[in-house]
mmCIF file of C-alpha atoms and ligand atoms in Angstrom:
data_model
loop_
_atom_site.group_PDB
_atom_site.id
_atom_site.type_symbol
_atom_site.label_atom_id
_atom_site.label_comp_id
_atom_site.label_asym_id
_atom_site.label_seq_id
_atom_site.Cartn_x
_atom_site.Cartn_y
_atom_site.Cartn_z
ATOM 1 C CA MET A 377 16.201 4.445 -20.644
ATOM 2 C CA LEU A 378 14.288 3.761 -17.509
ATOM 3 C CA LYS A 379 10.846 5.000 -17.529
ATOM 4 C CA GLY A 380 8.513 4.993 -14.432
ATOM 5 C CA TYR A 381 4.584 4.303 -15.614
ATOM 6 C CA LEU A 382 2.396 6.499 -13.346
ATOM 7 C CA HIS A 383 -1.356 6.704 -13.736
ATOM 8 C CA SER A 384 -1.583 10.531 -11.738
ATOM 9 C CA VAL A 385 0.300 12.119 -8.566
ATOM 10 C CA GLU A 386 -0.518 13.780 -6.283
ATOM 11 C CA SER A 387 1.161 16.383 -4.883
ATOM 12 C CA MET A 388 0.024 17.314 -0.931
ATOM 13 C CA GLY A 389 -1.208 14.574 0.292
ATOM 14 C CA THR A 390 -1.753 13.367 4.124
ATOM 15 C CA VAL A 391 -2.191 10.444 4.873
ATOM 16 C CA ASP A 392 -0.441 7.868 2.962
ATOM 17 C CA GLY A 393 2.877 8.037 5.075
ATOM 18 C CA PRO A 394 4.108 10.255 7.845
ATOM 19 C CA GLY A 395 4.045 14.081 7.542
ATOM 20 C CA ILE A 396 3.188 16.301 3.791
ATOM 21 C CA ARG A 397 3.943 13.542 0.710
ATOM 22 C CA TYR A 398 4.071 13.654 -3.278
ATOM 23 C CA ILE A 399 1.945 10.578 -4.039
ATOM 24 C CA LEU A 400 3.379 8.377 -7.606
ATOM 25 C CA PHE A 401 0.103 6.341 -8.304
ATOM 26 C CA THR A 402 1.694 3.441 -10.514
ATOM 27 C CA GLN A 403 0.215 2.482 -13.683
ATOM 28 C CA GLY A 404 -0.696 -1.618 -12.432
ATOM 29 C CA CYS A 405 -2.348 -3.895 -9.882
ATOM 30 C CA LEU A 406 -2.935 -8.112 -9.540
ATOM 31 C CA LEU A 407 -4.895 -7.662 -7.626
ATOM 32 C CA ARG A 408 -8.835 -7.078 -7.946
ATOM 33 C CA CYS A 409 -10.148 -5.633 -4.440
ATOM 34 C CA LEU A 410 -13.613 -5.421 -4.682
ATOM 35 C CA TYR A 411 -13.917 -2.461 -2.914
ATOM 36 C CA CYS A 412 -10.751 -0.219 -5.377
ATOM 37 C CA HIS A 413 -11.374 2.759 -5.751
ATOM 38 C CA ASN A 414 -8.737 3.194 -8.042
ATOM 39 C CA PRO A 415 -9.840 0.243 -10.837
ATOM 40 C CA ASP A 416 -8.489 2.514 -13.700
ATOM 41 C CA THR A 417 -4.696 1.260 -12.069
ATOM 42 C CA TRP A 418 -5.393 -1.831 -12.440
ATOM 43 C CA GLN A 419 -4.389 -2.820 -16.081
ATOM 44 C CA VAL A 420 -0.895 -2.853 -16.377
ATOM 45 C CA HIS A 421 -0.164 -1.386 -20.455
ATOM 46 C CA ALA A 422 -3.280 1.209 -20.573
ATOM 47 C CA PRO A 423 -1.858 4.096 -21.608
ATOM 48 C CA SER A 424 -0.842 6.280 -18.518
ATOM 49 C CA ARG A 425 1.992 9.125 -17.606
ATOM 50 C CA GLU A 426 6.055 7.839 -18.799
ATOM 51 C CA VAL A 427 8.513 9.312 -16.772
ATOM 52 C CA THR A 428 11.864 9.383 -16.251
ATOM 53 C CA VAL A 429 14.117 9.007 -13.180
ATOM 54 C CA ASP A 430 15.732 12.951 -13.639
ATOM 55 C CA GLU A 431 11.455 14.123 -14.892
ATOM 56 C CA MET A 432 10.316 12.612 -11.244
ATOM 57 C CA VAL A 433 12.860 14.453 -8.876
ATOM 58 C CA ASN A 434 12.515 17.085 -10.138
ATOM 59 C CA GLU A 435 9.590 17.756 -10.067
ATOM 60 C CA VAL A 436 9.544 16.554 -6.216
ATOM 61 C CA ILE A 437 12.903 18.596 -5.605
ATOM 62 C CA PRO A 438 10.145 21.805 -5.186
ATOM 63 C CA TYR A 439 8.442 20.497 -1.827
ATOM 64 C CA LYS A 440 11.475 19.588 -0.047
ATOM 65 C CA PRO A 441 10.744 22.395 2.166
ATOM 66 C CA TYR A 442 7.036 20.672 2.633
ATOM 67 C CA PHE A 443 8.666 18.112 3.377
ATOM 68 C CA ASP A 444 11.210 19.389 5.824
ATOM 69 C CA ALA A 445 9.158 21.416 8.044
ATOM 70 C CA SER A 446 6.293 18.514 8.367
ATOM 71 C CA GLY A 447 8.454 15.352 8.534
ATOM 72 C CA GLY A 448 6.849 13.550 5.448
ATOM 73 C CA GLY A 449 8.446 12.847 1.534
ATOM 74 C CA VAL A 450 7.547 11.330 -0.920
ATOM 75 C CA THR A 451 5.751 7.609 -1.276
ATOM 76 C CA VAL A 452 4.764 5.121 -3.724
ATOM 77 C CA SER A 453 1.091 3.737 -4.153
ATOM 78 C CA GLY A 454 -0.429 2.105 -6.334
ATOM 79 C CA GLY A 455 -1.659 0.218 -8.562
ATOM 80 C CA GLU A 456 0.973 -1.982 -7.235
ATOM 81 C CA PRO A 457 4.476 -0.004 -6.564
ATOM 82 C CA LEU A 458 6.822 -3.432 -7.060
ATOM 83 C CA LEU A 459 5.724 -4.150 -10.446
ATOM 84 C CA GLN A 460 7.329 -1.413 -11.060
ATOM 85 C CA MET A 461 11.016 -2.015 -8.945
ATOM 86 C CA PRO A 462 14.124 -1.230 -11.219
ATOM 87 C CA PHE A 463 11.941 2.131 -12.223
ATOM 88 C CA LEU A 464 11.838 2.541 -8.476
ATOM 89 C CA GLU A 465 15.101 1.804 -7.151
ATOM 90 C CA VAL A 466 17.135 4.164 -8.888
ATOM 91 C CA PHE A 467 14.528 7.465 -8.198
ATOM 92 C CA PHE A 468 13.868 5.771 -4.462
ATOM 93 C CA LYS A 469 18.149 6.413 -4.607
ATOM 94 C CA GLU A 470 18.226 9.959 -5.818
ATOM 95 C CA LEU A 471 16.123 10.593 -3.715
ATOM 96 C CA LYS A 472 17.821 9.289 -0.672
ATOM 97 C CA ALA A 473 20.843 11.409 -1.909
ATOM 98 C CA ASN A 474 18.394 14.155 -1.592
ATOM 99 C CA ASP A 475 18.023 13.367 1.310
ATOM 100 C CA ILE A 476 14.362 13.030 0.888
ATOM 101 C CA HIS A 477 12.547 10.133 3.225
ATOM 102 C CA THR A 478 10.922 7.232 0.252
ATOM 103 C CA CYS A 479 7.829 5.203 1.425
ATOM 104 C CA LEU A 480 6.054 2.573 -0.858
ATOM 105 C CA ASP A 481 2.411 1.569 0.093
ATOM 106 C CA THR A 482 2.171 -2.439 -1.303
ATOM 107 C CA SER A 483 -0.342 -4.855 -1.748
ATOM 108 C CA ALA A 484 2.359 -7.038 -2.422
ATOM 109 C CA GLY A 485 -0.069 -9.657 -4.340
ATOM 110 C CA CYS A 486 3.203 -9.424 -7.207
ATOM 111 C CA VAL A 487 5.314 -11.011 -4.612
ATOM 112 C CA ASN A 488 7.104 -13.807 -5.712
ATOM 113 C CA ASP A 489 10.737 -15.783 -4.885
ATOM 114 C CA THR A 490 12.267 -15.636 -8.330
ATOM 115 C CA PRO A 491 16.083 -14.905 -8.164
ATOM 116 C CA ALA A 492 15.132 -11.422 -10.333
ATOM 117 C CA PHE A 493 12.840 -10.581 -7.922
ATOM 118 C CA ASN A 494 14.789 -10.445 -4.649
ATOM 119 C CA ARG A 495 17.725 -8.855 -6.533
ATOM 120 C CA HIS A 496 15.593 -6.427 -7.404
ATOM 121 C CA PHE A 497 13.368 -6.127 -4.104
ATOM 122 C CA ASP A 498 16.724 -6.326 -1.822
ATOM 123 C CA ALA A 499 18.037 -3.510 -4.634
ATOM 124 C CA LEU A 500 14.962 -1.164 -3.504
ATOM 125 C CA GLN A 501 14.910 -1.513 0.177
ATOM 126 C CA LYS A 502 17.640 -1.044 0.461
ATOM 127 C CA HIS A 503 16.704 2.913 0.023
ATOM 128 C CA THR A 504 13.135 2.126 1.326
ATOM 129 C CA ASP A 505 13.001 4.384 4.343
ATOM 130 C CA LEU A 506 9.124 2.959 5.127
ATOM 131 C CA ILE A 507 6.558 0.215 3.842
ATOM 132 C CA LEU A 508 3.418 1.293 4.226
ATOM 133 C CA LEU A 509 1.731 -2.959 3.509
ATOM 134 C CA ASP A 510 -1.787 -3.791 3.006
ATOM 135 C CA ILE A 511 -3.332 -7.057 4.797
ATOM 136 C CA LYS A 512 -6.619 -7.874 2.806
ATOM 137 C CA HIS A 513 -7.656 -10.491 4.428
ATOM 138 C CA ILE A 514 -5.496 -12.874 6.819
ATOM 139 C CA ASP A 515 -8.124 -15.657 6.296
ATOM 140 C CA ASN A 516 -6.941 -17.698 2.966
ATOM 141 C CA GLU A 517 -10.605 -18.427 1.395
ATOM 142 C CA LYS A 518 -11.666 -14.865 2.062
ATOM 143 C CA HIS A 519 -8.676 -13.178 0.578
ATOM 144 C CA ILE A 520 -9.217 -14.839 -2.360
ATOM 145 C CA LYS A 521 -13.068 -14.066 -2.703
ATOM 146 C CA LEU A 522 -12.447 -10.388 -2.133
ATOM 147 C CA THR A 523 -9.059 -9.975 -3.804
ATOM 148 C CA GLY A 524 -8.656 -12.612 -6.856
ATOM 149 C CA LYS A 525 -6.051 -14.165 -5.344
ATOM 150 C CA PRO A 526 -4.314 -16.293 -1.767
ATOM 151 C CA ASN A 527 -2.654 -14.364 0.487
ATOM 152 C CA THR A 528 0.056 -17.052 1.387
ATOM 153 C CA HIS A 529 3.165 -14.531 -0.327
ATOM 154 C CA ILE A 530 1.950 -11.214 1.203
ATOM 155 C CA LEU A 531 1.987 -13.297 4.705
ATOM 156 C CA LYS A 532 5.432 -14.875 3.390
ATOM 157 C CA PHE A 533 6.219 -10.675 2.807
ATOM 158 C CA ALA A 534 5.720 -9.701 5.797
ATOM 159 C CA ARG A 535 7.796 -11.947 7.437
ATOM 160 C CA LYS A 536 10.978 -11.467 5.051
ATOM 161 C CA LEU A 537 9.816 -7.681 6.114
ATOM 162 C CA SER A 538 9.633 -8.716 9.534
ATOM 163 C CA ASP A 539 13.231 -10.269 9.449
ATOM 164 C CA MET A 540 14.550 -8.040 7.567
ATOM 165 C CA LYS A 541 14.173 -5.184 10.402
ATOM 166 C CA GLN A 542 13.094 -3.122 8.233
ATOM 167 C CA PRO A 543 10.071 -0.640 9.025
ATOM 168 C CA VAL A 544 6.423 -1.188 8.021
ATOM 169 C CA TRP A 545 2.986 -0.111 8.658
ATOM 170 C CA ILE A 546 -0.102 -2.456 8.492
ATOM 171 C CA ARG A 547 -2.824 -1.595 6.583
ATOM 172 C CA HIS A 548 -6.358 -2.911 6.619
ATOM 173 C CA VAL A 549 -9.832 -2.153 4.502
ATOM 174 C CA LEU A 550 -12.716 -2.995 7.541
ATOM 175 C CA VAL A 551 -15.527 -4.037 4.596
ATOM 176 C CA PRO A 552 -18.768 -4.233 7.057
ATOM 177 C CA GLY A 553 -19.657 -8.015 6.513
ATOM 178 C CA ILE A 554 -16.386 -9.070 4.601
ATOM 179 C CA SER A 555 -13.566 -7.996 6.646
ATOM 180 C CA ASP A 556 -15.198 -7.117 9.972
ATOM 181 C CA ASP A 557 -15.260 -10.840 11.320
ATOM 182 C CA LYS A 558 -14.111 -10.979 15.533
ATOM 183 C CA ALA A 559 -12.271 -14.019 15.039
ATOM 184 C CA ASP A 560 -10.837 -12.467 11.380
ATOM 185 C CA LEU A 561 -9.223 -9.483 13.159
ATOM 186 C CA ILE A 562 -8.113 -11.536 15.856
ATOM 187 C CA LYS A 563 -5.881 -13.252 14.383
ATOM 188 C CA LEU A 564 -4.466 -10.274 12.443
ATOM 189 C CA GLY A 565 -3.647 -8.603 15.117
ATOM 190 C CA GLU A 566 -2.219 -12.066 16.328
ATOM 191 C CA PHE A 567 0.326 -12.395 13.361
ATOM 192 C CA ILE A 568 0.779 -8.137 13.433
ATOM 193 C CA ASN A 569 2.027 -8.556 16.490
ATOM 194 C CA SER A 570 4.712 -11.638 16.092
ATOM 195 C CA LEU A 571 6.219 -8.932 13.544
ATOM 196 C CA ASP A 572 9.270 -7.664 14.752
ATOM 197 C CA ASN A 573 9.329 -4.720 12.623
ATOM 198 C CA VAL A 574 5.343 -3.497 13.135
ATOM 199 C CA GLU A 575 5.958 0.775 13.653
ATOM 200 C CA LYS A 576 1.890 1.489 13.582
ATOM 201 C CA PHE A 577 -1.289 -0.196 12.217
ATOM 202 C CA GLU A 578 -4.233 1.101 10.547
ATOM 203 C CA ILE A 579 -7.908 0.754 10.319
ATOM 204 C CA LEU A 580 -9.162 2.705 6.523
ATOM 205 C CA PRO A 581 -13.056 2.112 6.800
ATOM 206 C CA TYR A 582 -13.969 1.251 3.345
ATOM 207 C CA HIS A 583 -15.976 3.488 1.471
ATOM 208 C CA GLN A 584 -17.643 3.785 -2.309
ATOM 209 C CA LEU A 585 -15.711 6.904 -3.564
ATOM 210 C CA GLY A 586 -14.459 5.178 -6.225
ATOM 211 C CA VAL A 587 -17.904 3.469 -7.374
ATOM 212 C CA HIS A 588 -18.528 5.856 -10.640
ATOM 213 C CA LYS A 589 -14.811 5.034 -11.712
ATOM 214 C CA TRP A 590 -16.165 0.764 -11.778
ATOM 215 C CA LYS A 591 -19.526 1.546 -13.351
ATOM 216 C CA ASN A 592 -16.529 4.020 -16.213
ATOM 217 C CA LEU A 593 -15.179 1.587 -16.840
ATOM 218 C CA GLY A 594 -17.892 -1.069 -17.601
ATOM 219 C CA ILE A 595 -17.085 -3.655 -14.755
ATOM 220 C CA PRO A 596 -20.076 -5.218 -11.782
ATOM 221 C CA TYR A 597 -19.361 -3.687 -8.372
ATOM 222 C CA GLN A 598 -20.061 -6.217 -6.461
ATOM 223 C CA LEU A 599 -20.229 -4.274 -2.808
ATOM 224 C CA ASP A 600 -23.024 -2.044 -3.834
ATOM 225 C CA GLY A 601 -25.340 -2.083 -0.488
ATOM 226 C CA VAL A 602 -22.152 -1.714 1.913
ATOM 227 C CA GLU A 603 -22.016 0.901 4.292
ATOM 228 C CA ALA A 604 -19.355 2.691 4.948
ATOM 229 C CA PRO A 605 -18.415 1.267 8.935
ATOM 230 C CA ASP A 606 -18.929 3.774 11.531
ATOM 231 C CA GLU A 607 -16.655 5.280 14.112
ATOM 232 C CA GLU A 608 -17.661 2.272 16.588
ATOM 233 C CA ALA A 609 -17.343 -0.630 14.300
ATOM 234 C CA VAL A 610 -14.277 1.064 13.556
ATOM 235 C CA LYS A 611 -13.219 1.244 17.026
ATOM 236 C CA THR A 612 -13.961 -2.244 18.085
ATOM 237 C CA ALA A 613 -11.986 -3.647 14.912
ATOM 238 C CA TYR A 614 -8.984 -1.593 16.603
ATOM 239 C CA ARG A 615 -10.017 -3.381 20.354
ATOM 240 C CA TYR A 616 -10.189 -6.250 18.544
ATOM 241 C CA VAL A 617 -6.633 -6.418 16.283
ATOM 242 C CA ASN A 618 -5.330 -5.377 20.035
ATOM 243 C CA PHE A 619 -1.913 -4.128 17.960
ATOM 244 C CA LYS A 620 1.190 -3.707 20.769
ATOM 245 C CA GLY A 621 3.853 -1.770 18.214
ATOM 246 C CA LYS A 622 5.918 1.660 18.945
ATOM 247 C CA ILE A 623 3.273 3.797 17.616
ATOM 248 C CA PRO A 624 -0.313 3.468 19.878
ATOM 249 C CA ILE A 625 -3.916 3.343 18.900
ATOM 250 C CA THR A 626 -5.307 6.016 20.068
ATOM 251 C CA LEU A 627 -9.278 5.322 20.594
HETATM 252 S S1 LIG B 1996 -4.261 -3.842 -4.217
HETATM 253 FE FE1 LIG B 1996 -4.847 -1.484 -4.551
HETATM 254 S S2 LIG B 1996 -5.004 -0.808 -6.574
HETATM 255 FE FE2 LIG B 1996 -5.004 -3.136 -5.926
HETATM 256 S S3 LIG B 1996 -6.891 -4.047 -6.813
HETATM 257 FE FE3 LIG B 1996 -6.354 -3.649 -4.545
HETATM 258 S S4 LIG B 1996 -6.953 -1.456 -3.939
HETATM 259 FE FE4 LIG B 1996 -6.828 -1.878 -6.225
#
């Protein structure tokens, strides 16, 4: 039987997609972002909550009135949800059968060009209303330093989503001294504005809310001393990116 492996759930999320959302945080991620606030989701085979599609659909359905009233739905985040595509294909298909909006929140770190990946992704995409795609860094070398992996396959995936006309919101975590360089942000904006499917661009200001988890796991936290960007820095970054998509940024 198909199983999903979850780190946790949040029943009334408001920041990962439109409206009020039921959010599933999946277990397992291939990136190692220096600012990750969920390092306890990294290990693919760590003990986690095992769920079937029926169990999850039954858990989510009672929240449908909140989704309907707010324009919300279900978001699967991580960890990295694309590591669990066979489960998600069936889960999202069932949600759509119940007229529930579906959203994937991915960093695309595990994306590859194998026939198996493409087959599963194409099947999942048919039942996916919205993808929140993180672009951690537009510069490949800096992306490797920040996440442990290159960004080439992630940018290629962004282009593929554009070709597929898949609605996407792009998100970028702004870390002072790491992902706030003017030239990089301009380049990021040029890339995003070259895509045809991006409805919204969001900057997520860096924060330190997950640092205690690194300490509990015994993993050295390398961003000690890095402060959250202030409001002015966030506004400046939005200006550099200069997003020209459907949902305008209000500064
Ligand atoms: S992609 Fe997300 S879950 Fe994975 S390491 Fe980066 S921030 Fe953490």
